[in-house]
Coordinates of C-alpha atoms in Angstrom, one line a residue:
Chain C
M69 CA 0.0 0.2 0.0
M70 CA 1.4 3.5 -0.9
P71 CA 2.3 5.2 2.4
L72 CA 0.7 8.4 3.3
L73 CA 3.6 10.7 3.2
D74 CA 6.8 9.6 1.5
V75 CA 10.0 11.6 2.0
R76 CA 13.0 10.9 -0.3
H77 CA 16.3 12.5 -0.3
L78 CA 15.3 16.0 1.7
A79 CA 17.6 18.4 1.8
K80 CA 17.6 22.2 3.0
Q81 CA 20.8 24.2 3.1
F82 CA 21.0 27.7 4.2
S83 CA 23.8 29.5 3.1
R84 CA 25.8 32.2 5.8
T85 CA 27.6 34.8 4.2
R86 CA 30.7 36.1 5.9
G87 CA 31.1 39.8 5.3
L88 CA 30.8 42.0 2.1
F89 CA 33.7 39.8 0.3
G90 CA 34.1 36.7 2.5
A91 CA 33.2 33.3 1.4
G92 CA 30.2 32.1 2.4
S93 CA 29.5 28.9 4.1
V94 CA 26.9 26.3 3.6
L95 CA 24.8 25.1 6.6
R96 CA 23.3 21.7 6.0
A97 CA 20.3 21.9 8.1
V98 CA 18.4 19.0 6.7
D99 CA 20.7 16.2 4.7
D100 CA 19.5 13.5 2.6
V101 CA 16.2 12.9 5.3
S102 CA 14.1 9.9 3.8
F103 CA 11.2 8.6 5.6
T104 CA 7.5 7.3 5.3
I105 CA 4.3 7.7 7.1
E106 CA 1.6 5.3 7.1
E107 CA -2.2 6.4 7.2
G108 CA -3.3 6.2 11.0
E109 CA 0.6 6.5 12.3
T110 CA 2.5 8.8 14.9
F111 CA 5.8 9.0 13.3
G112 CA 8.4 10.5 16.1
L113 CA 11.1 12.8 15.0
V114 CA 13.4 13.4 17.8
G115 CA 16.5 15.4 18.3
E116 CA 18.2 18.1 20.4
T117 CA 18.6 22.0 19.3
G118 CA 19.8 22.5 15.7
S119 CA 19.4 18.8 14.8
G120 CA 17.1 19.7 12.0
K121 CA 13.7 18.2 13.2
T122 CA 11.7 21.5 12.8
T123 CA 13.0 22.3 9.6
T124 CA 12.2 18.9 8.2
G125 CA 8.6 19.4 9.4
R126 CA 8.5 22.5 7.8
C127 CA 9.7 21.5 4.5
V128 CA 7.1 18.7 4.3
L129 CA 4.5 21.5 4.3
R130 CA 6.7 23.6 2.1
L131 CA 6.5 26.5 5.0
I132 CA 10.0 26.6 4.1
E133 CA 11.2 25.7 0.7
P134 CA 13.6 22.5 0.6
T135 CA 16.9 22.8 -1.5
S136 CA 16.1 19.1 -2.9
G137 CA 14.6 15.7 -2.5
E138 CA 11.0 14.5 -3.0
V139 CA 7.9 14.7 -0.4
R140 CA 4.7 12.9 -1.9
F141 CA 1.7 13.1 -0.4
R142 CA -0.7 10.0 -1.1
G143 CA 1.4 9.9 -4.2
E144 CA 1.4 13.2 -5.3
D145 CA 4.6 15.4 -5.3
V146 CA 4.1 18.2 -3.2
L147 CA 7.3 20.3 -4.2
R148 CA 6.3 20.5 -7.7
A149 CA 2.6 21.3 -7.1
S150 CA 1.3 24.7 -8.4
R151 CA 0.4 27.5 -6.0
R152 CA -3.1 26.5 -6.6
R153 CA -2.6 22.9 -6.1
M154 CA -0.8 23.7 -3.2
R155 CA -3.4 25.5 -1.5
E156 CA -5.8 22.3 -1.8
L157 CA -3.2 19.9 -0.4
R158 CA -2.8 22.6 2.6
R159 CA -6.5 21.6 3.4
Q160 CA -5.0 18.2 4.1
M161 CA -2.1 18.7 5.8
Q162 CA -1.8 21.1 8.8
I163 CA 0.3 22.1 11.8
V164 CA 0.3 22.4 15.4
F165 CA 3.1 24.8 16.6
Q166 CA 5.0 24.8 19.7
D167 CA 4.3 27.9 21.7
P168 CA 1.0 28.6 22.2
Y169 CA 1.8 32.2 23.4
S170 CA 3.2 33.5 20.1
S171 CA 1.5 31.3 17.8
L172 CA -2.0 32.9 18.0
N173 CA -3.1 36.3 17.2
P174 CA -3.4 38.4 20.4
R175 CA -5.9 40.9 18.6
M176 CA -8.4 38.1 17.5
R177 CA -10.8 36.5 19.7
V178 CA -10.4 33.1 19.5
R179 CA -13.6 32.1 17.5
A180 CA -12.2 34.4 14.5
I181 CA -8.6 32.2 14.9
V182 CA -10.7 28.9 14.4
E183 CA -12.8 30.3 11.7
E184 CA -10.2 31.8 9.4
P185 CA -8.8 28.7 7.5
L186 CA -12.7 28.2 6.6
I187 CA -13.1 32.0 5.2
I188 CA -9.7 31.5 3.4
H189 CA -10.6 28.4 2.0
R190 CA -14.3 29.5 1.1
L191 CA -16.0 26.9 3.2
G192 CA -19.8 27.4 4.4
G193 CA -21.5 30.4 4.8
R194 CA -21.5 32.6 8.0
V195 CA -24.0 30.2 9.7
E196 CA -22.2 27.1 9.0
R197 CA -19.0 28.4 9.9
R198 CA -20.5 29.3 13.4
A199 CA -21.6 25.8 13.7
R200 CA -18.4 24.2 12.5
V201 CA -16.5 26.4 15.1
D202 CA -18.5 25.3 18.0
E203 CA -18.2 21.7 16.7
L204 CA -14.5 22.0 16.6
F205 CA -14.6 23.4 20.1
G206 CA -16.5 20.5 21.1
L207 CA -14.1 18.3 19.6
V208 CA -11.0 19.7 21.4
G209 CA -12.6 20.0 24.8
L210 CA -13.2 23.6 25.2
D211 CA -16.6 25.5 25.9
P212 CA -18.0 26.7 23.0
A213 CA -19.3 29.6 25.2
L214 CA -15.7 30.8 25.5
A215 CA -15.2 31.1 21.7
D216 CA -15.6 35.3 21.9
R217 CA -12.8 35.7 24.6
Y218 CA -9.3 36.5 23.1
P219 CA -6.1 34.4 23.6
H220 CA -4.7 36.2 26.6
Q221 CA -7.8 34.9 28.6
F222 CA -7.2 31.6 28.3
S223 CA -4.4 28.8 29.7
G224 CA -1.4 27.5 27.8
G225 CA -3.1 24.1 27.5
Q226 CA -6.5 25.9 26.8
R227 CA -4.5 28.2 24.1
Q228 CA -2.9 24.9 22.6
R229 CA -6.5 23.5 22.2
V230 CA -7.5 26.4 20.3
G231 CA -4.3 25.9 18.0
L232 CA -5.5 22.5 17.6
A233 CA -9.0 23.4 16.5
R234 CA -7.8 25.8 14.0
A235 CA -5.5 23.2 12.6
L236 CA -8.5 20.8 12.3
A237 CA -10.9 23.3 11.0
L238 CA -10.1 21.9 7.5
N239 CA -10.8 18.3 8.1
P240 CA -6.9 17.4 7.5
S241 CA -5.7 13.8 7.4
F242 CA -2.1 14.8 8.1
I243 CA -0.5 17.0 11.2
V244 CA 2.6 18.1 11.8
A245 CA 2.9 18.5 15.6
D246 CA 6.1 20.8 16.2
E247 CA 6.5 20.1 20.0
P248 CA 3.0 20.5 20.9
V249 CA 3.2 20.3 24.6
S250 CA 6.6 21.3 25.5
A251 CA 5.7 24.7 26.5
L252 CA 2.8 23.2 29.0
D253 CA 3.1 22.4 32.7
V254 CA 3.4 18.4 33.3
S255 CA -0.1 18.1 34.3
I256 CA -1.6 19.8 31.4
Q257 CA 1.0 18.2 29.1
A258 CA -0.9 14.5 29.9
Q259 CA -4.4 16.2 28.9
V260 CA -3.0 17.5 25.5
I261 CA -1.2 14.4 24.7
N262 CA -4.6 12.6 25.7
L263 CA -6.5 14.6 23.5
L264 CA -4.1 13.9 20.2
Q265 CA -4.6 10.5 20.9
D266 CA -8.4 10.5 21.0
L267 CA -8.4 12.8 17.6
Q268 CA -6.5 10.3 16.1
Q269 CA -8.8 7.4 16.7
Q270 CA -11.6 9.5 16.0
L271 CA -10.7 11.4 13.0
G272 CA -8.3 8.9 11.3
L273 CA -5.4 11.4 11.8
S274 CA -1.7 10.5 11.0
Y275 CA 1.0 12.7 13.0
L276 CA 4.4 13.7 12.3
F277 CA 5.1 14.1 16.1
I278 CA 8.4 16.5 16.3
S279 CA 10.0 16.5 20.1
H280 CA 13.0 16.5 22.1
D281 CA 11.2 14.8 24.9
L282 CA 12.2 10.8 24.6
R283 CA 9.6 10.0 27.0
L284 CA 6.8 11.7 25.2
V285 CA 7.9 9.9 21.8
R286 CA 8.3 6.5 23.5
H287 CA 4.4 6.8 24.6
I288 CA 2.8 8.1 21.6
C289 CA 4.7 7.3 18.5
T290 CA 4.6 4.1 16.4
R291 CA 8.1 4.9 14.7
V292 CA 10.9 6.7 15.4
A293 CA 13.6 8.7 13.6
V294 CA 16.4 10.3 15.8
M295 CA 18.1 13.3 14.1
Y296 CA 21.7 14.5 14.5
F297 CA 23.1 17.5 13.0
G298 CA 20.7 17.2 10.1
R299 CA 20.4 13.5 9.0
I300 CA 18.7 10.6 10.3
V301 CA 21.1 8.5 12.4
E302 CA 18.6 5.7 13.3
M303 CA 15.0 4.7 12.8
G304 CA 12.7 1.9 13.5
E305 CA 9.7 0.9 15.5
T306 CA 9.3 2.5 18.9
G307 CA 9.5 -0.5 20.7
S308 CA 12.7 -2.3 18.9
L309 CA 14.7 1.2 18.8
F310 CA 14.2 1.9 22.7
A311 CA 15.0 -1.8 23.6
S312 CA 17.6 -1.7 21.5
P313 CA 19.5 1.4 20.5
Q314 CA 22.2 1.0 18.0
H315 CA 23.7 4.3 17.1
P316 CA 26.0 5.7 19.6
Y317 CA 24.1 9.1 19.6
T318 CA 20.8 7.5 20.2
R319 CA 22.5 5.4 23.4
A320 CA 23.6 8.9 24.6
L321 CA 20.4 10.1 24.1
L322 CA 18.4 7.6 25.9
S323 CA 20.9 7.3 28.8
A324 CA 20.4 11.1 29.6
I325 CA 16.8 11.1 30.2
P326 CA 16.3 11.5 33.8
V327 CA 14.2 8.7 35.5
A328 CA 11.2 9.5 38.0
D329 CA 12.8 6.9 40.3
P330 CA 15.3 7.4 43.1
D331 CA 16.4 3.6 43.1
A332 CA 16.9 3.4 39.3
R333 CA 20.6 5.2 38.4
T334 CA 21.2 4.8 34.8
P335 CA 24.8 5.1 33.7
R336 CA 25.3 8.3 31.9
L337 CA 27.0 7.6 28.4
V338 CA 28.9 10.5 27.0
I339 CA 28.7 11.5 23.3
E340 CA 31.6 13.0 21.5
P341 CA 30.6 14.5 18.3
A342 CA 34.1 14.0 16.4
G343 CA 33.4 10.1 17.0
I344 CA 30.7 10.1 15.1
D345 CA 31.1 9.7 11.3
S346 CA 28.1 11.3 9.7
T347 CA 28.8 10.1 6.5
R348 CA 27.6 6.7 7.1
P349 CA 24.5 5.4 5.5
L350 CA 21.5 4.2 7.2
R351 CA 21.5 0.1 6.8
E352 CA 18.9 -2.3 8.1
I353 CA 20.0 -4.1 10.7
A354 CA 16.9 -5.9 11.8
D355 CA 13.4 -6.1 10.4
G356 CA 12.4 -2.2 9.8
H357 CA 14.9 -1.0 12.1
W358 CA 17.8 1.1 10.5
A359 CA 20.9 2.8 12.0
A360 CA 23.6 4.7 10.4
V361 CA 26.2 2.4 12.2
Chain R
M23 CA 24.3 16.8 64.8
T24 CA 24.5 20.7 63.8
G25 CA 21.4 22.5 63.1
P26 CA 19.8 23.2 59.8
L27 CA 21.7 25.8 57.4
L28 CA 18.6 27.4 56.1
E29 CA 15.4 27.5 57.9
V30 CA 12.0 29.3 56.3
A31 CA 9.4 29.3 58.5
H32 CA 5.8 30.5 57.5
L33 CA 7.1 32.6 54.4
R34 CA 4.3 35.0 52.9
T35 CA 4.9 37.0 50.0
E36 CA 2.7 39.0 48.6
F37 CA 2.2 41.4 45.4
V38 CA -0.1 44.1 45.6
T39 CA -1.6 45.2 42.3
G40 CA -4.8 47.2 43.0
G41 CA -7.3 45.2 44.4
A42 CA -6.8 42.3 47.1
P43 CA -3.1 41.3 47.5
L44 CA -1.9 38.2 45.7
V45 CA -0.2 35.7 48.1
A46 CA 2.3 34.1 45.8
V47 CA 3.9 32.5 49.0
D48 CA 1.7 31.2 51.6
D49 CA 2.8 30.0 54.9
V50 CA 5.9 28.1 53.6
S51 CA 8.1 26.2 55.8
F52 CA 11.0 24.0 55.2
S53 CA 14.6 23.4 56.2
L54 CA 17.8 22.5 54.4
A55 CA 20.6 20.9 56.4
P56 CA 24.5 21.5 55.8
G57 CA 25.3 19.2 52.6
E58 CA 21.5 18.4 51.5
T59 CA 19.8 18.9 48.4
L60 CA 16.1 19.5 48.8
G61 CA 14.2 19.9 45.4
L62 CA 11.2 22.0 45.4
V63 CA 9.0 21.0 42.7
G64 CA 5.8 22.9 41.2
E65 CA 4.5 24.0 37.6
S66 CA 4.5 27.4 36.6
G67 CA 2.9 29.9 38.8
S68 CA 2.9 27.7 42.0
G69 CA 5.6 30.0 43.7
K70 CA 9.0 28.4 43.8
S71 CA 10.7 31.0 42.0
V72 CA 9.3 33.6 44.4
T73 CA 10.3 31.4 47.0
A74 CA 13.6 31.3 46.1
F75 CA 13.7 35.5 45.5
S76 CA 12.4 35.8 49.0
I77 CA 15.3 34.0 50.4
M78 CA 17.8 36.2 48.7
R79 CA 15.5 39.1 49.2
L80 CA 15.6 40.1 45.9
V81 CA 11.5 40.2 45.4
Q82 CA 10.7 43.4 43.7
P83 CA 7.9 45.6 44.2
P84 CA 4.5 45.6 44.0
G85 CA 6.0 41.9 45.6
R86 CA 6.6 42.3 49.5
I87 CA 7.7 39.5 52.1
T88 CA 4.5 40.1 54.7
G89 CA 5.4 37.2 57.2
G90 CA 7.5 34.6 58.6
E91 CA 11.3 34.1 59.0
I92 CA 14.2 32.8 57.1
R93 CA 16.9 31.7 59.2
F94 CA 20.4 31.4 57.6
N95 CA 23.4 30.1 59.8
G96 CA 21.7 31.6 62.8
R97 CA 20.4 34.8 61.1
D98 CA 17.0 35.9 60.6
L99 CA 17.6 37.3 56.8
L100 CA 14.2 39.5 57.1
T101 CA 15.6 41.5 59.8
L102 CA 19.3 42.3 58.2
D103 CA 19.8 45.7 56.8
E104 CA 20.6 45.8 53.0
E105 CA 24.1 46.3 53.5
A106 CA 24.7 43.3 55.3
M107 CA 22.2 41.4 53.0
R108 CA 24.2 42.3 50.2
R109 CA 27.5 40.9 51.9
I110 CA 25.5 37.5 52.0
R111 CA 24.1 37.5 48.4
G112 CA 26.5 35.8 46.2
A113 CA 29.2 35.1 49.1
E114 CA 27.2 33.0 51.3
I115 CA 24.1 32.1 49.2
A116 CA 24.6 32.1 45.5
L117 CA 21.6 31.9 42.7
I118 CA 21.7 30.3 39.8
F119 CA 19.3 31.1 37.1
Q120 CA 17.4 29.1 34.2
E121 CA 18.2 31.1 31.4
P122 CA 22.0 31.0 31.1
S123 CA 21.8 33.3 27.9
S124 CA 20.2 36.5 29.8
A125 CA 21.9 36.1 32.8
L126 CA 25.3 36.7 31.7
N127 CA 26.4 40.4 30.3
P128 CA 27.0 40.0 26.7
V129 CA 29.4 43.0 27.0
F130 CA 32.0 41.5 29.4
T131 CA 34.1 38.5 29.0
V132 CA 33.2 35.6 31.1
G133 CA 36.7 36.3 33.0
D134 CA 35.3 39.7 33.8
Q135 CA 32.2 38.4 35.0
I136 CA 33.3 35.8 37.3
G137 CA 36.4 38.2 38.4
E138 CA 33.2 41.3 39.3
V139 CA 31.9 38.9 41.5
L140 CA 35.3 38.2 43.5
R141 CA 36.1 41.7 43.5
V142 CA 33.0 42.8 45.1
H143 CA 33.3 40.6 47.8
G144 CA 37.1 41.6 48.2
R145 CA 38.2 38.2 47.8
A146 CA 40.5 38.9 44.6
T147 CA 42.3 41.9 43.5
R148 CA 42.0 42.6 39.6
A149 CA 45.2 41.0 39.2
Q150 CA 44.2 37.5 41.0
A151 CA 40.7 37.7 39.8
R152 CA 41.8 36.5 36.6
T153 CA 44.0 33.6 37.7
R154 CA 41.2 32.8 39.9
A155 CA 38.3 32.8 37.1
V156 CA 40.6 30.8 34.8
E157 CA 40.7 28.0 38.4
L158 CA 37.0 28.5 38.3
L159 CA 36.5 27.5 34.8
E160 CA 38.7 24.4 35.0
A161 CA 36.8 23.3 38.4
V162 CA 33.6 23.3 36.1
R163 CA 35.1 21.5 33.6
M164 CA 35.2 23.9 30.6
P165 CA 37.4 23.1 27.8
D166 CA 40.5 25.1 27.5
P167 CA 39.9 27.5 30.4
A168 CA 42.7 29.6 29.9
H169 CA 41.4 30.7 26.7
R170 CA 37.8 30.7 27.1
V171 CA 38.0 33.2 30.0
D172 CA 38.7 35.9 27.6
D173 CA 35.3 34.7 25.3
Y174 CA 32.2 36.7 25.4
P175 CA 28.9 34.9 26.3
H176 CA 27.8 34.8 22.5
Q177 CA 31.0 32.7 22.0
L178 CA 29.9 30.0 24.1
S179 CA 26.8 27.1 24.0
G180 CA 24.1 27.1 26.2
G181 CA 25.8 24.4 28.2
Q182 CA 29.0 26.1 28.5
R183 CA 27.2 29.5 29.9
Q184 CA 25.6 27.5 32.3
R185 CA 29.2 26.1 33.3
V186 CA 30.2 29.9 33.7
L187 CA 27.0 30.5 36.0
I188 CA 28.0 27.7 38.1
A189 CA 31.3 29.1 38.4
M190 CA 30.1 32.4 39.2
A191 CA 28.1 30.7 41.8
L192 CA 30.9 29.1 43.6
A193 CA 33.4 32.0 43.2
C194 CA 33.1 33.0 46.8
K195 CA 32.6 29.6 48.2
P196 CA 29.0 29.9 49.3
S197 CA 27.5 27.1 51.7
L198 CA 23.9 27.5 50.1
V199 CA 23.0 27.6 46.2
I200 CA 19.8 28.0 45.0
A201 CA 19.3 26.9 41.6
D202 CA 16.3 28.0 39.7
E203 CA 15.6 25.3 36.7
P204 CA 19.2 25.1 36.2
T205 CA 18.9 22.8 33.1
T206 CA 15.5 23.5 31.8
A207 CA 16.7 25.9 28.7
L208 CA 19.3 23.0 28.0
D209 CA 19.3 19.9 25.7
V210 CA 18.9 16.5 27.3
T211 CA 22.4 15.3 26.9
V212 CA 23.8 18.7 28.6
Q213 CA 21.3 18.9 31.0
A214 CA 22.8 15.2 32.3
Q215 CA 26.1 16.6 32.3
I216 CA 25.3 19.9 34.1
M217 CA 23.1 17.9 36.8
E218 CA 26.1 15.7 37.1
L219 CA 28.5 19.0 37.7
L220 CA 26.1 20.3 40.2
S221 CA 26.5 17.1 42.0
E222 CA 30.2 17.0 42.2
M223 CA 30.7 20.4 43.1
K224 CA 28.0 19.8 45.9
T225 CA 30.6 17.3 47.3
Q226 CA 33.6 19.0 46.4
F227 CA 32.6 22.8 48.1
Q228 CA 30.3 21.1 50.7
L229 CA 27.4 22.8 49.7
S230 CA 23.6 22.8 50.5
L231 CA 21.6 23.0 47.5
L232 CA 18.1 24.1 46.9
L233 CA 17.0 22.8 43.4
I234 CA 13.8 24.3 41.9
T235 CA 12.4 22.5 39.2
H236 CA 9.6 21.2 37.3
D237 CA 11.0 17.9 36.4
L238 CA 10.6 15.2 38.7
G239 CA 13.2 13.0 36.9
V240 CA 15.8 15.7 37.7
V241 CA 14.5 15.7 41.5
A242 CA 14.6 11.8 41.7
E243 CA 18.1 11.4 40.5
S244 CA 19.5 14.3 42.5
A245 CA 17.6 15.5 45.7
D246 CA 17.7 14.0 49.3
R247 CA 14.1 15.3 50.2
V248 CA 11.2 17.0 48.0
A249 CA 8.9 19.7 48.7
I250 CA 5.9 20.0 46.2
M251 CA 4.3 23.3 45.7
Y252 CA 0.9 24.2 44.6
A253 CA -0.9 27.7 44.3
G254 CA 1.7 29.1 46.6
R255 CA 2.1 26.4 49.5
I256 CA 3.9 23.4 50.0
V257 CA 1.3 20.7 49.8
E258 CA 3.7 17.8 50.5
E259 CA 7.4 17.4 51.7
G260 CA 9.5 14.6 52.6
P261 CA 12.5 12.3 51.7
V262 CA 12.9 11.5 47.8
R263 CA 12.3 7.7 48.2
Q264 CA 9.4 8.2 50.5
I265 CA 7.7 10.6 48.1
F266 CA 8.1 8.6 44.9
R267 CA 7.1 5.4 46.6
S268 CA 4.4 6.5 48.7
P269 CA 3.0 10.0 47.7
A270 CA 0.3 11.2 50.0
H271 CA -1.0 14.1 48.4
P272 CA -3.6 13.7 45.7
Y273 CA -1.5 16.5 43.6
T274 CA 1.6 14.7 43.8
R275 CA 0.2 11.2 43.2
G276 CA -1.2 13.1 39.9
L277 CA 2.3 14.5 38.9
L278 CA 3.8 11.2 39.3
A279 CA 1.1 9.4 37.4
S280 CA 1.2 11.9 34.5
I281 CA 5.0 11.0 33.5
P282 CA 4.9 9.1 30.1
G283 CA 6.5 5.6 31.1
G284 CA 3.9 3.2 31.5
A285 CA 2.6 1.1 28.3
P286 CA 2.9 3.3 25.1
G287 CA -0.1 3.9 23.4
S288 CA -2.0 3.9 26.9
R289 CA -3.5 7.0 28.3
L290 CA -1.9 9.2 30.4
Q291 CA -3.3 9.8 33.7
A292 CA -3.8 13.7 33.2
I293 CA -5.0 16.1 36.4
E294 CA -7.7 17.8 35.0
G295 CA -8.7 21.1 35.0
T296 CA -5.9 24.1 35.4
V297 CA -4.2 25.7 37.9
P298 CA -6.1 28.2 40.0
R299 CA -5.5 31.7 39.3
L300 CA -3.9 33.6 42.5
D301 CA -6.9 36.0 43.0
Q302 CA -9.6 33.2 42.4
L303 CA -8.0 30.6 45.0
P304 CA -11.0 28.7 46.4
P305 CA -11.7 29.3 50.2
G306 CA -10.5 25.4 51.0
C307 CA -7.8 23.3 49.8
S308 CA -6.5 24.9 46.2
F309 CA -6.3 21.6 44.9
A310 CA -10.0 20.7 45.6
P311 CA -11.3 21.8 42.2
R312 CA -9.1 19.1 40.4
C313 CA -9.1 16.6 43.2
P314 CA -10.4 13.1 42.3
S315 CA -10.4 12.5 46.2
R316 CA -12.4 15.3 47.2
F317 CA -15.1 15.3 50.1
D318 CA -16.8 18.1 52.2
L319 CA -14.0 19.2 54.6
C320 CA -11.7 20.3 51.4
D321 CA -14.1 23.5 50.9
T322 CA -13.9 24.4 54.2
A323 CA -10.4 26.1 54.9
P324 CA -7.0 25.1 53.5
P325 CA -5.8 21.7 55.2
P326 CA -3.0 22.4 57.8
P327 CA 0.2 19.9 57.2
Y328 CA -0.2 16.2 58.7
E329 CA 2.3 13.9 59.6
V330 CA 2.2 10.8 57.0
G331 CA 5.2 9.0 57.6
P332 CA 8.6 9.5 58.9
G333 CA 9.8 12.8 58.1
Q334 CA 6.5 13.5 55.5
R335 CA 4.0 15.9 55.6
A336 CA 1.1 16.4 53.6
R337 CA -1.5 19.2 53.3
C338 CA -4.6 16.9 52.6
Y339 CA -7.8 16.2 54.9
L340 CA -7.4 12.1 53.5
H341 CA -4.6 12.1 56.3
R342 CA -6.2 13.9 59.3
N343 CA -6.9 10.8 61.4
R344 CA -3.3 9.5 61.1

């Protein structure tokens, strides 16, 4: 069966100039990244600051134009889609941002924020849109009576629900969730994660779940790719990857997770960036488990 | 056995902005023995950072400490004059901030900034300060300290900046270090290195550490005792094993259960509802509106701390008959 999303050899380079006459250098933010996401799957992209995980997510949606590579959504080449076709595709592919404080326009009532995609895509009249917004509020567990308030009147968790309602407005099948809970308090994180899982079941969504939190990724994702300096260094089923990590970076990353158990002291592994051969290609070491070793 | 190094009793800090005062820290009491690490855990707005600032007497207006005692090495910090307090700050009690990028001055080298701490407290002359700065950078495992001492903060990585802040905190050999979310802004591998460094420094410099964090994993690995804050009050306190093995307060139980770690794909145990605003606190227990074990008594008055185990106390009416 055709995967929902098929990313092949994706690359994004940023050029840095050095002064007026200096030779520029090229930063490979995303370097030959390939993965697929199946229908109904939650695919995790983990890595630390600067690993290229967010850039990868944005390139998939063409919020950033990749330098090269291929992104196929249900077989269709997204990177070569016309402006008009891209607009149609965006109804299928949406994003939820990390920061619920800066990603909502503070001067708009939340009803208008959630309704805006419907207006842009000319879906329904005033009455239908109003009903749809109420429905979306119900879907994400917000009281529709709060729809006429402004973002600052909501807590962080509620704002993330508003962002989710907006992303769901066009009835997408695929959502890029870029660190959707990392700005939230622990007790609220669990609420939003549960909501993401409920919505997935209810609406048949697929997620690209971008996160630095390995505990969360292990909990919610079916498959995981680990990024390091723009490349995927390991990828596999969540269970297999967490049980037998193969790449030295994955091992160091897993050993660094603080465990909420005073009696479970795990030895920390230290990673030496110089010790990693970044040109090594991924190879399949077990069924569906790939590592650059 | 000597007495505690720090003893906070019935601390109350309010913010007055027009209407009724907001009580950010309400009847907070805890103590810290020499060489001990106390983890102060809470979510945003729980009052953990205001508690730290109150101990340093750095609460800015409209905030004000309105009650309680803070005894440090036998002296009540709340009765000292500003000059005496200035001699304690940075020298005997040091503070490590959350954001290593904004806590450093971008226009001075890290050597200047470490040296300044020493000179302000009369611990070194200008000439000695640089040598001491290199030694301190070496102590916090900064690579190539003799050269790094002349770097500006922007030339360093986040983890290296946090090392500089730790070096500054240790410069005058304080007996108490308050670390306010020291690793929150850092990547997980760097976070592990910094926590390791802090625990080594604790042994080497014989420090007591007040570790403020929202991460129960960090607390489980580093703290001897834990105090859990919610809406300005410490709702539970006790030895770290005790709190993780047999949490007594429903909020502590909820926090521990909401950490992902069970079967993948299973539902997380979320705490329903949201943290109440400080100007809309319920008359009884602040956690009551979200509490799964709530009963009639919970809405009457804030519960006092009940003894629930050896050295463990919880502000919860469930334990009133023990």
